[in-house]
mmCIF file of C-alpha atoms in Angstrom:
data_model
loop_
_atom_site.group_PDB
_atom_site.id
_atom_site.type_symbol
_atom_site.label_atom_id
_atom_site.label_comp_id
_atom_site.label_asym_id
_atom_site.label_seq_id
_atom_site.Cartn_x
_atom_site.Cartn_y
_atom_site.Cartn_z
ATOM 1 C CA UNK A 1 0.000 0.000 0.000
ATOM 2 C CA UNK A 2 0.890 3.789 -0.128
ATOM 3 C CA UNK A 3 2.990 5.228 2.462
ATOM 4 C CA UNK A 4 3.472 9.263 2.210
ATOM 5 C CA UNK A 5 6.185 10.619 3.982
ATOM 6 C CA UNK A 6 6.049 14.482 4.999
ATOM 7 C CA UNK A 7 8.863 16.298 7.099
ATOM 8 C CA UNK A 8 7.555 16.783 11.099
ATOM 9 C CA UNK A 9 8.346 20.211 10.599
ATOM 10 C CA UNK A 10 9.637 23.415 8.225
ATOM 11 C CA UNK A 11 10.573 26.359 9.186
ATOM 12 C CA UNK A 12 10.043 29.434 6.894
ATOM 13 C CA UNK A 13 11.005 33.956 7.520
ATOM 14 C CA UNK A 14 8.694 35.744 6.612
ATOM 15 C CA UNK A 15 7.788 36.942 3.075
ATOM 16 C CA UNK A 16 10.087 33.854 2.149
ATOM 17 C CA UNK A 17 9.900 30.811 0.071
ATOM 18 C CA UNK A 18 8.447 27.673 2.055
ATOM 19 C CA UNK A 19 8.929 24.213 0.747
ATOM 20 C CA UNK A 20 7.106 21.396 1.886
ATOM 21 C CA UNK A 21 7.435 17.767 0.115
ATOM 22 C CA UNK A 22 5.712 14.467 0.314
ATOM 23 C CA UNK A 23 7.377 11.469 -0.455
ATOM 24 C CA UNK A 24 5.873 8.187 -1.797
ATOM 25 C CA UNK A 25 7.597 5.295 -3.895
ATOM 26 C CA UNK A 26 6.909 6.793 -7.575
ATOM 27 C CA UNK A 27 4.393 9.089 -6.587
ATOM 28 C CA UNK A 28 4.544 10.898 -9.485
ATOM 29 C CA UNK A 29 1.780 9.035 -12.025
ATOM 30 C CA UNK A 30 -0.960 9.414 -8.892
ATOM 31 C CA UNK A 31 -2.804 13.500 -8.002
ATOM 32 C CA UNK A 32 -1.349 14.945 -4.878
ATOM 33 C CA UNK A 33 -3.750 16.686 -3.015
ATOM 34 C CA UNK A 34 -2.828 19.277 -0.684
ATOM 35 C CA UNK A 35 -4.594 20.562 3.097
ATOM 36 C CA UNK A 36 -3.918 22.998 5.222
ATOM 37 C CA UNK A 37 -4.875 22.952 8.759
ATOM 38 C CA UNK A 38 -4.677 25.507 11.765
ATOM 39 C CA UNK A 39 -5.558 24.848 15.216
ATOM 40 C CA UNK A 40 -9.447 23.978 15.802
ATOM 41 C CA UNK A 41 -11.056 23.621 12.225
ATOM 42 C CA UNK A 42 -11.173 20.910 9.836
ATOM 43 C CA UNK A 43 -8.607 20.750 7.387
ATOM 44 C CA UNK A 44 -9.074 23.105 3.953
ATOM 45 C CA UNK A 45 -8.026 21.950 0.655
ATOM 46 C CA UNK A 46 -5.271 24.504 -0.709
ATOM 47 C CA UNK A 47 -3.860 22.087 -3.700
ATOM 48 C CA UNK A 48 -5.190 19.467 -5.628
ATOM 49 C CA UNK A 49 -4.444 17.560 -8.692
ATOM 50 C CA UNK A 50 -0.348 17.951 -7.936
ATOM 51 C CA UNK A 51 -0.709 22.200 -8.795
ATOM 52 C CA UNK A 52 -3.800 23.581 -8.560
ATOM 53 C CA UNK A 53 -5.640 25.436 -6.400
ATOM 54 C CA UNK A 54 -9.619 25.593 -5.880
ATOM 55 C CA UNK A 55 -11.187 28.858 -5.731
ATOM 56 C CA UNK A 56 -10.641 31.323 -2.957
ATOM 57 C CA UNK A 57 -6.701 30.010 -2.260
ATOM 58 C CA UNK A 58 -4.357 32.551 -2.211
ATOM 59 C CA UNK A 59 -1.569 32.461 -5.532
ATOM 60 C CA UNK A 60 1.242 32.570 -3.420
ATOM 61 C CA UNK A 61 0.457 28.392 -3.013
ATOM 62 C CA UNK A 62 1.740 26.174 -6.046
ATOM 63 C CA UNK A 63 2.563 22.664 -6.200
ATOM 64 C CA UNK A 64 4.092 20.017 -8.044
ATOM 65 C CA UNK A 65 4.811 16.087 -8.325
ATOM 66 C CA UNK A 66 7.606 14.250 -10.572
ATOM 67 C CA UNK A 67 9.429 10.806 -9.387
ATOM 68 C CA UNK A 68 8.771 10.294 -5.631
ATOM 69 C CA UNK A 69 7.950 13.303 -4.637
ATOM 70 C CA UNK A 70 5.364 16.073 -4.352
ATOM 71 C CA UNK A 71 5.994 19.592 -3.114
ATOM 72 C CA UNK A 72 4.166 22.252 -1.902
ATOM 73 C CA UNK A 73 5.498 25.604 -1.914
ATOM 74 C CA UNK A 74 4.356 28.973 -0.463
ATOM 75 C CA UNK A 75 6.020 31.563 -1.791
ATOM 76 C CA UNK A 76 5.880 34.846 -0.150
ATOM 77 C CA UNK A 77 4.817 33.254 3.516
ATOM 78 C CA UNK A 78 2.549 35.202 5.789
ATOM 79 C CA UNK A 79 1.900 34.645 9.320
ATOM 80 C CA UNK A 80 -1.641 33.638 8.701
ATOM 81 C CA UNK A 81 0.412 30.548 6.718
ATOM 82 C CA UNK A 82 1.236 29.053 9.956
ATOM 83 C CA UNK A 83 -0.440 25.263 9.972
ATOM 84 C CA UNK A 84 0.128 22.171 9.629
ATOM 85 C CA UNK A 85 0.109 20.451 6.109
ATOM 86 C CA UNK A 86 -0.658 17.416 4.824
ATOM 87 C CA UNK A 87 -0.612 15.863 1.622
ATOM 88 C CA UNK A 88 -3.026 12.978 0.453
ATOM 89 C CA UNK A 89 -3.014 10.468 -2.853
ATOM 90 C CA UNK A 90 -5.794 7.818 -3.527
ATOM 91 C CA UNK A 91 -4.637 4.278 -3.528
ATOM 92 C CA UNK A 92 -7.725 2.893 -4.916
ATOM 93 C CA UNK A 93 -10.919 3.694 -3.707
ATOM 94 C CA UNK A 94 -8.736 4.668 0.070
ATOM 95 C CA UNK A 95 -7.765 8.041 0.693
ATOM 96 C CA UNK A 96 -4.041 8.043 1.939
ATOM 97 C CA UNK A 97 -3.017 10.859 3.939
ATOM 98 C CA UNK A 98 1.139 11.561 4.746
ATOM 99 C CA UNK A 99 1.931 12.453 8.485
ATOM 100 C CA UNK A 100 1.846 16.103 8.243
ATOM 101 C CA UNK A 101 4.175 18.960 8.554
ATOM 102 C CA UNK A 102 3.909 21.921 10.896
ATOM 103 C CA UNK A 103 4.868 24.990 8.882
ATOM 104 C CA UNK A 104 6.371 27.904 11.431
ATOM 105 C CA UNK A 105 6.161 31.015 9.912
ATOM 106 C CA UNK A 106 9.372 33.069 11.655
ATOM 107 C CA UNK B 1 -24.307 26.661 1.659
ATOM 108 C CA UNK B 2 -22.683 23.418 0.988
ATOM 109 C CA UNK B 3 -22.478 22.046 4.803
ATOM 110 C CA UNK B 4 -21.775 19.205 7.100
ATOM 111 C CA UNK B 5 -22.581 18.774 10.052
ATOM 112 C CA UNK B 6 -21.625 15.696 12.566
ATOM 113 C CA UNK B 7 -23.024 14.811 15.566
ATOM 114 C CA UNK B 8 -23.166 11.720 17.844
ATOM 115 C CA UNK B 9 -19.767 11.918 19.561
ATOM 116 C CA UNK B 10 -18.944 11.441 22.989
ATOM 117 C CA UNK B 11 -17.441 9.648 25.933
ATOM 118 C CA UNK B 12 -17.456 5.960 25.944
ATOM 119 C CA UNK B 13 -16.182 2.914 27.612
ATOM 120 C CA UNK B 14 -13.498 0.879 26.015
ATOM 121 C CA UNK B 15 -16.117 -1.897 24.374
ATOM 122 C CA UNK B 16 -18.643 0.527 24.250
ATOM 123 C CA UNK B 17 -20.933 1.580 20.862
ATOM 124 C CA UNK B 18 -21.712 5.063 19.151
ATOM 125 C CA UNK B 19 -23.528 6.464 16.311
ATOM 126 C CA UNK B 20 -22.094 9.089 14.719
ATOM 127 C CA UNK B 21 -24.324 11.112 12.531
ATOM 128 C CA UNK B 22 -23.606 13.551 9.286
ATOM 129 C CA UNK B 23 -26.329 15.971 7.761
ATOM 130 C CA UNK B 24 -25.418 17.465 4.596
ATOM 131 C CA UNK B 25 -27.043 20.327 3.219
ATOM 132 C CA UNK B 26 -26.573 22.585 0.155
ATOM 133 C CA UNK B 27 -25.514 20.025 -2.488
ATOM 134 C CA UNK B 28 -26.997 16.786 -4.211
ATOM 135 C CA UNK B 29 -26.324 14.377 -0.930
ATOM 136 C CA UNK B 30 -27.249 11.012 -3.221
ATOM 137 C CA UNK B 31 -25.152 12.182 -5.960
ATOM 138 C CA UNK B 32 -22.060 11.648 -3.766
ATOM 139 C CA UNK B 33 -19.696 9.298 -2.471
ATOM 140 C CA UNK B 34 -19.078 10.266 1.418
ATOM 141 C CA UNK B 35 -16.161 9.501 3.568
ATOM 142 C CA UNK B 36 -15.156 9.510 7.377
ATOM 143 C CA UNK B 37 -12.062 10.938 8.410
ATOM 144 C CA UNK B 38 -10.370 11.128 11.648
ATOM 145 C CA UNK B 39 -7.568 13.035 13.537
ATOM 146 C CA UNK B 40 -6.240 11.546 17.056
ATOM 147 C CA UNK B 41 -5.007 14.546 19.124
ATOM 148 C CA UNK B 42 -2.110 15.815 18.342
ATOM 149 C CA UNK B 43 -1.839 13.450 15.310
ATOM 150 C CA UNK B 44 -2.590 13.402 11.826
ATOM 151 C CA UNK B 45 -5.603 12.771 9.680
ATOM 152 C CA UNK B 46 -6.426 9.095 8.968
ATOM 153 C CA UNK B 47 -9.000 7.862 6.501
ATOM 154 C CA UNK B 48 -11.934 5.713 7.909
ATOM 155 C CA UNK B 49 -14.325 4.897 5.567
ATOM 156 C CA UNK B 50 -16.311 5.251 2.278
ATOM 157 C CA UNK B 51 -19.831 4.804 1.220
ATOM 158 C CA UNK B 52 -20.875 5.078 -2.293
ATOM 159 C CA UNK B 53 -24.233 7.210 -3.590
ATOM 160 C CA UNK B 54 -25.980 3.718 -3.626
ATOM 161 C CA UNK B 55 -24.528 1.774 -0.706
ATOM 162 C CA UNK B 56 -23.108 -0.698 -3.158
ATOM 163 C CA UNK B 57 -19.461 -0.202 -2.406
ATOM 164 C CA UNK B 58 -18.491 0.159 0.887
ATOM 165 C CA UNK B 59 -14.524 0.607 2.084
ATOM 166 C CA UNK B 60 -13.130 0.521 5.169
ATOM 167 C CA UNK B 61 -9.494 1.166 6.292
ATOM 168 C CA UNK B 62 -7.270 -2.226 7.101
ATOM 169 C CA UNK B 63 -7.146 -1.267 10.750
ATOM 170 C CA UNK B 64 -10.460 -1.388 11.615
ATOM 171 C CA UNK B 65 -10.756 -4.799 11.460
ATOM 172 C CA UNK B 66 -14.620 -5.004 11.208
ATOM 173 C CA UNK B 67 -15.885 -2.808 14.148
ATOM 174 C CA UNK B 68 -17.157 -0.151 12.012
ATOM 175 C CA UNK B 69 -19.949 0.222 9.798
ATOM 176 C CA UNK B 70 -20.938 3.042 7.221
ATOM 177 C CA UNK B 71 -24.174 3.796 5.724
ATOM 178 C CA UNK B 72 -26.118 6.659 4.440
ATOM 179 C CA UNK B 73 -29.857 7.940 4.242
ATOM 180 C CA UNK B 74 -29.975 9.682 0.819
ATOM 181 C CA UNK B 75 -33.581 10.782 1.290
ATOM 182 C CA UNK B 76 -32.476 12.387 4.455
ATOM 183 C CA UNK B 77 -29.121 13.753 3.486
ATOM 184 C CA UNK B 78 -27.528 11.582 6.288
ATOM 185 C CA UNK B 79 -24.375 9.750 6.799
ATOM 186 C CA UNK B 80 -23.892 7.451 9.748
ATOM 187 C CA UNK B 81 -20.980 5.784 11.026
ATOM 188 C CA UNK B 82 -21.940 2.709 13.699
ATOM 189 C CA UNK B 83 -18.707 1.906 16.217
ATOM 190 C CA UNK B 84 -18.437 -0.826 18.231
ATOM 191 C CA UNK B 85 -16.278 -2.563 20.523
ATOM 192 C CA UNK B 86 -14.286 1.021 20.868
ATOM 193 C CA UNK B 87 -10.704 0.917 21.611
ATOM 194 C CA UNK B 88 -9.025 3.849 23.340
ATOM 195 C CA UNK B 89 -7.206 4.550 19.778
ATOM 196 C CA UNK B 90 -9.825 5.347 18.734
ATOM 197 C CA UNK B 91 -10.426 8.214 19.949
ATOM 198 C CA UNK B 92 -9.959 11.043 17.597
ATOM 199 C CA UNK B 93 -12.166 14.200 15.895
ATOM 200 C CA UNK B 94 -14.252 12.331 13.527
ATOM 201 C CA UNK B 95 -14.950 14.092 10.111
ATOM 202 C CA UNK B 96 -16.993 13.709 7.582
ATOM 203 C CA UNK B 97 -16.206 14.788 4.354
ATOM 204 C CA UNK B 98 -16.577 13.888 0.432
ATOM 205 C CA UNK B 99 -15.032 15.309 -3.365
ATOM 206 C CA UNK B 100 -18.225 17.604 -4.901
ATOM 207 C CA UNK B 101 -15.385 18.419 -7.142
ATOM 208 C CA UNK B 102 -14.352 14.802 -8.032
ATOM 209 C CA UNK B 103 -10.723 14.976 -6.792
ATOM 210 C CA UNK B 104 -9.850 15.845 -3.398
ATOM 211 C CA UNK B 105 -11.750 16.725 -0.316
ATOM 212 C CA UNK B 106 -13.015 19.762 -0.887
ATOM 213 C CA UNK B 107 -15.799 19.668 1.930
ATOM 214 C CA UNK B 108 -15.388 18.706 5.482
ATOM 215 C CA UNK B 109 -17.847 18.807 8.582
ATOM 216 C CA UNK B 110 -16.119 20.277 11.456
ATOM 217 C CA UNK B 111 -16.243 17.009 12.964
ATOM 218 C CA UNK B 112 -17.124 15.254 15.865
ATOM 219 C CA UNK B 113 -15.278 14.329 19.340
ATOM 220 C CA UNK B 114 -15.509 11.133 20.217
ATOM 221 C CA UNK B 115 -13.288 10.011 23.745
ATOM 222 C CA UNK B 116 -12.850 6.221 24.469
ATOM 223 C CA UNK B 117 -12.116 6.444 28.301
ATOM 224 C CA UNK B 118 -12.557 3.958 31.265
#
């Protein structure tokens, strides 16, 4: 089965660059789907389909998936970035989720 | 407004039962397949279950080993998940949520506390 493996944490200053990847034995045929979650409400969906992003999400998110891994990047971070992330594939008709990652926004 | 909202959870015994409940609102209910989702606190998000828009299919995930059962009430825009024989793992923020846009999860209840506790 799928495993998804996401870094416990990132670290990212302020109006720069965050990176956040997902790893997955050849994860790169399957859609990546991106959440973002912040303390207390359910999780929102910021990427899907490996790059892009639903209505309503903010252009500084972007994404993409070749060869084991997916990454989600946040260019331009803001404090309101601050969350945890998590990354999710379907491995049939299962939803797969990777550990997470706790973005701190410095 | 597309919406979810669970209800049901609580504070059980390890061994003990509960119904969780979902009402949907604002979209076709019977048009889509729903799913449970849960978060242990402090952890991450876990998948559950699935039911699809007739019942046919239903999926479970490996570790529930056959103590949980979905089903849904299309004519009342209702999902239900049934739990028995609780562990104290399982406690966790249950969440239900399904793909109106075919992909991801793109709508989520704001789920559900349930706390397995002697």
């Amino acid at each position: 089965s799928t495993e998804l493996t996401q870094p416990l944490s990132v670290s990212v200053a302020l109006g720069q660059t965050a990176t956040i990847t997902c790893g997955g034995d050849n994860i790169g045929p399957k859609s990546v789907h991106w959440y973002q979650q912040k303390p207390g409400p359910a999780p929102v969906l910021v990427i899907y389909r490996d790059s892009v992003r639903p209505s309503g999400i903010p252009e500084r998110f972007s994404g993409s998936n070749s060869g084991d891994t997916a990454t989600l990047t946040i260019s331009g971070a803001q404090a309101g970035d601050e969350a945890d992330y998590y990354c999710q594939v379907w491995d049939g008709s299962s939803a797969v989720f990777g550990g997470g990652t706790k973005l701190t926004v410095l | 407004e597309v919406r979810l909202v669970e209800s049901g959870g609580g504070l059980v015994k390890p061994g003990g039962s509960l119904r969780l409940s979902c009402a949907a609102s604002g979209f076709a209910f019977s048009s889509y397949t729903m799913h449970w989702v849960r978060q242990a606190p402090g952890q991450g998000l876990e998948w559950v279950s699935s039911i699809s828009v007739s019942s046919l299919y239903l999926d479970y995930a490996d570790s529930l080993k056959g103590r949980f059962t979905i089903s849904r009430d299309n004519p009342r825009n209702s999902l239900y998940l049934q739990m028995d024989r609780l562990r104290v793992d399982d406690s966790a923020i249950y969440y239900c949520a399904s793909r109106l846009g075919g992909e991801a999860f793109d709508i989520w209840g704001q789920g559900t506390l349930v706390t397995v506790s002697s």
